[in-house]
Amino acid sequence: ATADQWKGKSIYQLLTDRFAPPSDTAPARTSPLPSTCDPALQTWCGGTWLSIIDKLDYIQGMGFDAVWISPVSQNIDVYTPYNYAYHGYWVNDPLTLNPRFGTSDDLKALSAALHSRGMYLMVDVVVNNVPGLTVNDTESSKTLVTDGSRWTDPSEFHPQCWIDYSNATSIEYCWLGDDKLPLMDVNTENPTVVSTLNSWIGNLTTTYGIDGLRVDAAKHVPGPFWTDFCKASGVFCIGEVYGSDIANAASYQTQGYMDSVLGYPLYYGIVNGFGTPRGNMSAFVDIASQTLASFPNPGLLGNFIENHDLPRWRNVTADAQLAYNAMVAQFMFDGLPVVYFGQEQDFSDGAADPYNRAALWPSQYANSTTYNHIKKLNDIRHAVISNGTSFQGKNFLDSQTKIVASTKTDVAFRKGPLLAVLTNRGSPSESQAFGVPTSGWSSQSSVIDLLSCKQYTVGSGGAISVSYAAPGYGGMPYVFVSQMDAQALKLCGNV
Ligand code: ABC
Ligand code: CA
């Protein structure tokens, strides 16, 4: 699928090994299966491509229309100083499937199952590096071997050096990983490497009906490589450009390296703004404004508040209302929401890798409050998108987010027909209010908060005032729409 077709989608990110355990229909590829999945052990817990199929109702029931799965390619299958490659990122041969997660037919079955539900499949691809294993030939000499790697010739690698993050060239040509487990940097200028990878990616997407790619370590490969690689893939590419540098992230769109990138800058903005009670809202406003100004197409950014490399949101802050506000920012801002599995179950263990990768099954896939909050946010997006609801001639997808008011603790932004009013005051109930002086709606008109389905009357000059006092808790987010639109959207019954 193209970038245009991805516009408006909402993505659920999962690690294949950890999302769902094998059942009778999904034979185990790991034996013996552990009786409990302890993330500290950094080993396989048994999830497969077929086991994902068993739980698609759970994902679709939350309103997602795309699933991003961890890398599908073969990994080293040996013990390392960081234990085993359960996460799938230690790809040694992009061209071969990872037998831990199933067969070629299994991956086709997952793709078909998603498509029959009208959902897209996004696959994570790792081409920048392959793991190198250190072996002791003799007492004194150590050699690096590329166990089972596609690449063996020295010309297929960049010479060894560790990345110095203050040096742009080093970021592209030196090595990720560390002494214990070097990630050997593939020579992505070598013509054989380039043509092998380009023909592989075209084949992969067509053979398995892959609709989009999450491009691992995008900032570690010179951009022009991606232009051709993504073209050869024939599908939407969203790159991982880890870091807060907005100009650098935006260059992937301005230079035409790929369709889009994950919203790392906005992530830092959301953490600064909503990661602590009465946090730094002006940092959120700054980053959000710069993001809007810097990316030619912010509507394609992948907006997240946690992932497999970052702390769980609820580890950053336990406060539920802060999480709900952060999620409204994640869903209502320009871009595609990307929810990391477990976010909907309030997983809070996991300040870092590997603890942020717990198996989902102990949650029993519960119909939790947060699951329903996410469902509501997806429902709102779907309703405004499919209904074409517009404001001043602009619909949700075609209008750019606009920040209309902010204070130290509050922010209001409009996207098309919706006005989000958020706070970082947190859960304690406060007899405090926040006023949006110019909501865009006319005085005395009626608006509905789609999260509570309550009606509000717009005050003079178009002002809306919200209160942060509520029985038992405060600090809730609001998503307003005009009453007429609310009736058309049918999200709040007969309002
Ligand atoms: C293993 C162990 C861990 C151990 C670690 C050292 O080694 O499991 O317990 O702590 C895979 C596995 C990992 C594994 C690594 C290394 O390989 O999943 O479990 O860790 O063996 C992608 C994937 C990631 C994957 C790889 C490698 C790449 O999402 O899962 O890891 O194929 C860098 C890369 C980025 C990479 C990330 C993990 O590391 O750029 O592609 N992710 C700075 C840099 C970033 C850097 C980040 C973390 O540090 O700028 O480029 O990401 O090292 C902000 C700044 C940022 C700064 C952050 C920390 O602070 O603005 O720039 O980021 O304020
Ligand atoms: Ca590189």
GROMACS .gro file of N, CA, C and O in nm, residues 74-122:
model
  196
   74GLN      N    1   1.567  -1.426   0.940
   74GLN     CA    2   1.645  -1.518   1.024
   74GLN      C    3   1.742  -1.443   1.115
   74GLN      O    4   1.807  -1.347   1.073
   75ASN      N    5   1.750  -1.487   1.238
   75ASN     CA    6   1.843  -1.432   1.337
   75ASN      C    7   1.949  -1.535   1.375
   75ASN      O    8   1.932  -1.654   1.344
   76ILE      N    9   2.053  -1.491   1.442
   76ILE     CA   10   2.143  -1.587   1.503
   76ILE      C   11   2.062  -1.664   1.610
   76ILE      O   12   1.980  -1.605   1.680
   77ASP      N   13   2.084  -1.793   1.618
   77ASP     CA   14   2.005  -1.872   1.711
   77ASP      C   15   2.096  -1.935   1.816
   77ASP      O   16   2.084  -2.051   1.852
   78VAL      N   17   2.192  -1.853   1.862
   78VAL     CA   18   2.289  -1.902   1.960
   78VAL      C   19   2.287  -1.813   2.083
   78VAL      O   20   2.233  -1.702   2.079
   79TYR      N   21   2.347  -1.861   2.188
   79TYR     CA   22   2.357  -1.786   2.313
   79TYR      C   23   2.458  -1.672   2.295
   79TYR      O   24   2.564  -1.691   2.236
   80THR      N   25   2.423  -1.553   2.342
   80THR     CA   26   2.514  -1.439   2.332
   80THR      C   27   2.526  -1.375   2.471
   80THR      O   28   2.450  -1.410   2.563
   81PRO      N   29   2.616  -1.278   2.486
   81PRO     CA   30   2.625  -1.208   2.616
   81PRO      C   31   2.493  -1.139   2.654
   81PRO      O   32   2.473  -1.103   2.770
   82TYR      N   33   2.405  -1.115   2.556
   82TYR     CA   34   2.271  -1.061   2.587
   82TYR      C   35   2.166  -1.169   2.564
   82TYR      O   36   2.053  -1.141   2.523
   83ASN      N   37   2.206  -1.291   2.587
   83ASN     CA   38   2.118  -1.407   2.574
   83ASN      C   39   2.068  -1.426   2.429
   83ASN      O   40   2.147  -1.415   2.338
   84TYR      N   41   1.938  -1.448   2.412
   84TYR     CA   42   1.892  -1.496   2.282
   84TYR      C   43   1.816  -1.390   2.201
   84TYR      O   44   1.762  -1.293   2.257
   85ALA      N   45   1.803  -1.419   2.072
   85ALA     CA   46   1.742  -1.323   1.977
   85ALA      C   47   1.590  -1.333   1.971
   85ALA      O   48   1.532  -1.332   1.863
   86TYR      N   49   1.526  -1.340   2.086
   86TYR     CA   50   1.380  -1.353   2.090
   86TYR      C   51   1.309  -1.234   2.024
   86TYR      O   52   1.198  -1.246   1.974
   87HIS      N   53   1.374  -1.114   2.027
   87HIS     CA   54   1.311  -0.992   1.975
   87HIS      C   55   1.315  -0.985   1.823
   87HIS      O   56   1.240  -0.910   1.763
   88GLY      N   57   1.406  -1.063   1.761
   88GLY     CA   58   1.411  -1.068   1.614
   88GLY      C   59   1.497  -0.963   1.547
   88GLY      O   60   1.501  -0.956   1.425
   89TYR      N   61   1.567  -0.880   1.628
   89TYR     CA   62   1.647  -0.772   1.566
   89TYR      C   63   1.790  -0.813   1.533
   89TYR      O   64   1.864  -0.735   1.474
   90TRP      N   65   1.829  -0.935   1.572
   90TRP     CA   66   1.965  -0.979   1.538
   90TRP      C   67   1.962  -1.059   1.408
   90TRP      O   68   2.002  -1.175   1.401
   91VAL      N   69   1.916  -0.992   1.305
   91VAL     CA   70   1.903  -1.053   1.172
   91VAL      C   71   2.043  -1.080   1.118
   91VAL      O   72   2.125  -0.988   1.108
   92ASN      N   73   2.069  -1.207   1.083
   92ASN     CA   74   2.196  -1.234   1.016
   92ASN      C   75   2.175  -1.256   0.868
   92ASN      O   76   2.267  -1.239   0.789
   93ASP      N   77   2.052  -1.290   0.828
   93ASP     CA   78   2.024  -1.306   0.686
   93ASP      C   79   1.884  -1.253   0.653
   93ASP      O   80   1.784  -1.321   0.675
   94PRO      N   81   1.879  -1.131   0.598
   94PRO     CA   82   1.748  -1.075   0.565
   94PRO      C   83   1.668  -1.166   0.470
   94PRO      O   84   1.545  -1.168   0.475
   95LEU      N   85   1.739  -1.240   0.384
   95LEU     CA   86   1.671  -1.315   0.276
   95LEU      C   87   1.601  -1.442   0.321
   95LEU      O   88   1.528  -1.504   0.243
   96THR      N   89   1.626  -1.487   0.445
   96THR     CA   90   1.566  -1.611   0.493
   96THR      C   91   1.468  -1.579   0.604
   96THR      O   92   1.494  -1.489   0.684
   97LEU      N   93   1.356  -1.651   0.610
   97LEU     CA   94   1.261  -1.627   0.719
   97LEU      C   95   1.311  -1.688   0.849
   97LEU      O   96   1.389  -1.785   0.848
   98ASN      N   97   1.263  -1.635   0.960
   98ASN     CA   98   1.302  -1.683   1.092
   98ASN      C   99   1.217  -1.803   1.131
   98ASN      O  100   1.098  -1.787   1.160
   99PRO      N  101   1.276  -1.924   1.133
   99PRO     CA  102   1.196  -2.044   1.162
   99PRO      C  103   1.137  -2.043   1.304
   99PRO      O  104   1.041  -2.116   1.329
  100ARG      N  105   1.189  -1.960   1.393
  100ARG     CA  106   1.132  -1.949   1.528
  100ARG      C  107   0.988  -1.900   1.523
  100ARG      O  108   0.910  -1.925   1.615
  101PHE      N  109   0.956  -1.822   1.422
  101PHE     CA  110   0.824  -1.759   1.417
  101PHE      C  111   0.729  -1.826   1.319
  101PHE      O  112   0.613  -1.786   1.309
  102GLY      N  113   0.778  -1.926   1.245
  102GLY     CA  114   0.689  -2.000   1.156
  102GLY      C  115   0.747  -2.021   1.018
  102GLY      O  116   0.865  -1.995   0.994
  103THR      N  117   0.661  -2.065   0.930
  103THR     CA  118   0.701  -2.096   0.793
  103THR      C  119   0.652  -1.987   0.700
  103THR      O  120   0.575  -1.899   0.739
  104SER      N  121   0.694  -2.001   0.576
  104SER     CA  122   0.649  -1.910   0.473
  104SER      C  123   0.496  -1.911   0.462
  104SER      O  124   0.432  -1.806   0.450
  105ASP      N  125   0.436  -2.031   0.470
  105ASP     CA  126   0.289  -2.040   0.466
  105ASP      C  127   0.226  -1.970   0.586
  105ASP      O  128   0.119  -1.911   0.573
  106ASP      N  129   0.290  -1.979   0.700
  106ASP     CA  130   0.236  -1.915   0.820
  106ASP      C  131   0.231  -1.762   0.804
  106ASP      O  132   0.133  -1.697   0.840
  107LEU      N  133   0.340  -1.707   0.748
  107LEU     CA  134   0.343  -1.562   0.730
  107LEU      C  135   0.239  -1.519   0.627
  107LEU      O  136   0.171  -1.417   0.643
  108LYS      N  137   0.222  -1.603   0.523
  108LYS     CA  138   0.118  -1.574   0.424
  108LYS      C  139  -0.020  -1.581   0.489
  108LYS      O  140  -0.109  -1.500   0.458
  109ALA      N  141  -0.037  -1.676   0.580
  109ALA     CA  142  -0.167  -1.690   0.648
  109ALA      C  143  -0.196  -1.566   0.734
  109ALA      O  144  -0.310  -1.518   0.737
  110LEU      N  145  -0.093  -1.515   0.801
  110LEU     CA  146  -0.114  -1.394   0.883
  110LEU      C  147  -0.153  -1.276   0.794
  110LEU      O  148  -0.248  -1.202   0.823
  111SER      N  149  -0.082  -1.263   0.683
  111SER     CA  150  -0.110  -1.154   0.590
  111SER      C  151  -0.254  -1.165   0.538
  111SER      O  152  -0.329  -1.066   0.536
  112ALA      N  153  -0.293  -1.288   0.500
  112ALA     CA  154  -0.429  -1.308   0.446
  112ALA      C  155  -0.535  -1.281   0.553
  112ALA      O  156  -0.640  -1.222   0.525
  113ALA      N  157  -0.506  -1.323   0.676
  113ALA     CA  158  -0.602  -1.303   0.785
  113ALA      C  159  -0.623  -1.153   0.809
  113ALA      O  160  -0.736  -1.107   0.830
  114LEU      N  161  -0.515  -1.076   0.804
  114LEU     CA  162  -0.527  -0.931   0.823
  114LEU      C  163  -0.606  -0.870   0.708
  114LEU      O  164  -0.698  -0.791   0.728
  115HIS      N  165  -0.570  -0.911   0.586
  115HIS     CA  166  -0.637  -0.851   0.470
  115HIS      C  167  -0.786  -0.884   0.466
  115HIS      O  168  -0.866  -0.801   0.425
  116SER      N  169  -0.821  -1.004   0.512
  116SER     CA  170  -0.964  -1.039   0.510
  116SER      C  171  -1.042  -0.952   0.609
  116SER      O  172  -1.164  -0.940   0.599
  117ARG      N  173  -0.971  -0.891   0.703
  117ARG     CA  174  -1.038  -0.799   0.796
  117ARG      C  175  -1.024  -0.654   0.751
  117ARG      O  176  -1.058  -0.562   0.825
  118GLY      N  177  -0.964  -0.634   0.635
  118GLY     CA  178  -0.941  -0.497   0.588
  118GLY      C  179  -0.828  -0.429   0.662
  118GLY      O  180  -0.822  -0.306   0.669
  119MET      N  181  -0.738  -0.511   0.719
  119MET     CA  182  -0.625  -0.453   0.795
  119MET      C  183  -0.495  -0.467   0.717
  119MET      O  184  -0.481  -0.556   0.634
  120TYR      N  185  -0.401  -0.379   0.748
  120TYR     CA  186  -0.270  -0.381   0.682
  120TYR      C  187  -0.165  -0.452   0.767
  120TYR      O  188  -0.172  -0.450   0.891
  121LEU      N  189  -0.066  -0.509   0.697
  121LEU     CA  190   0.049  -0.571   0.763
  121LEU      C  191   0.173  -0.484   0.742
  121LEU      O  192   0.211  -0.455   0.628
  122MET      N  193   0.236  -0.445   0.853
  122MET     CA  194   0.363  -0.372   0.846
  122MET      C  195   0.471  -0.461   0.904
  122MET      O  196   0.453  -0.518   1.012
   0.00000   0.00000   0.00000
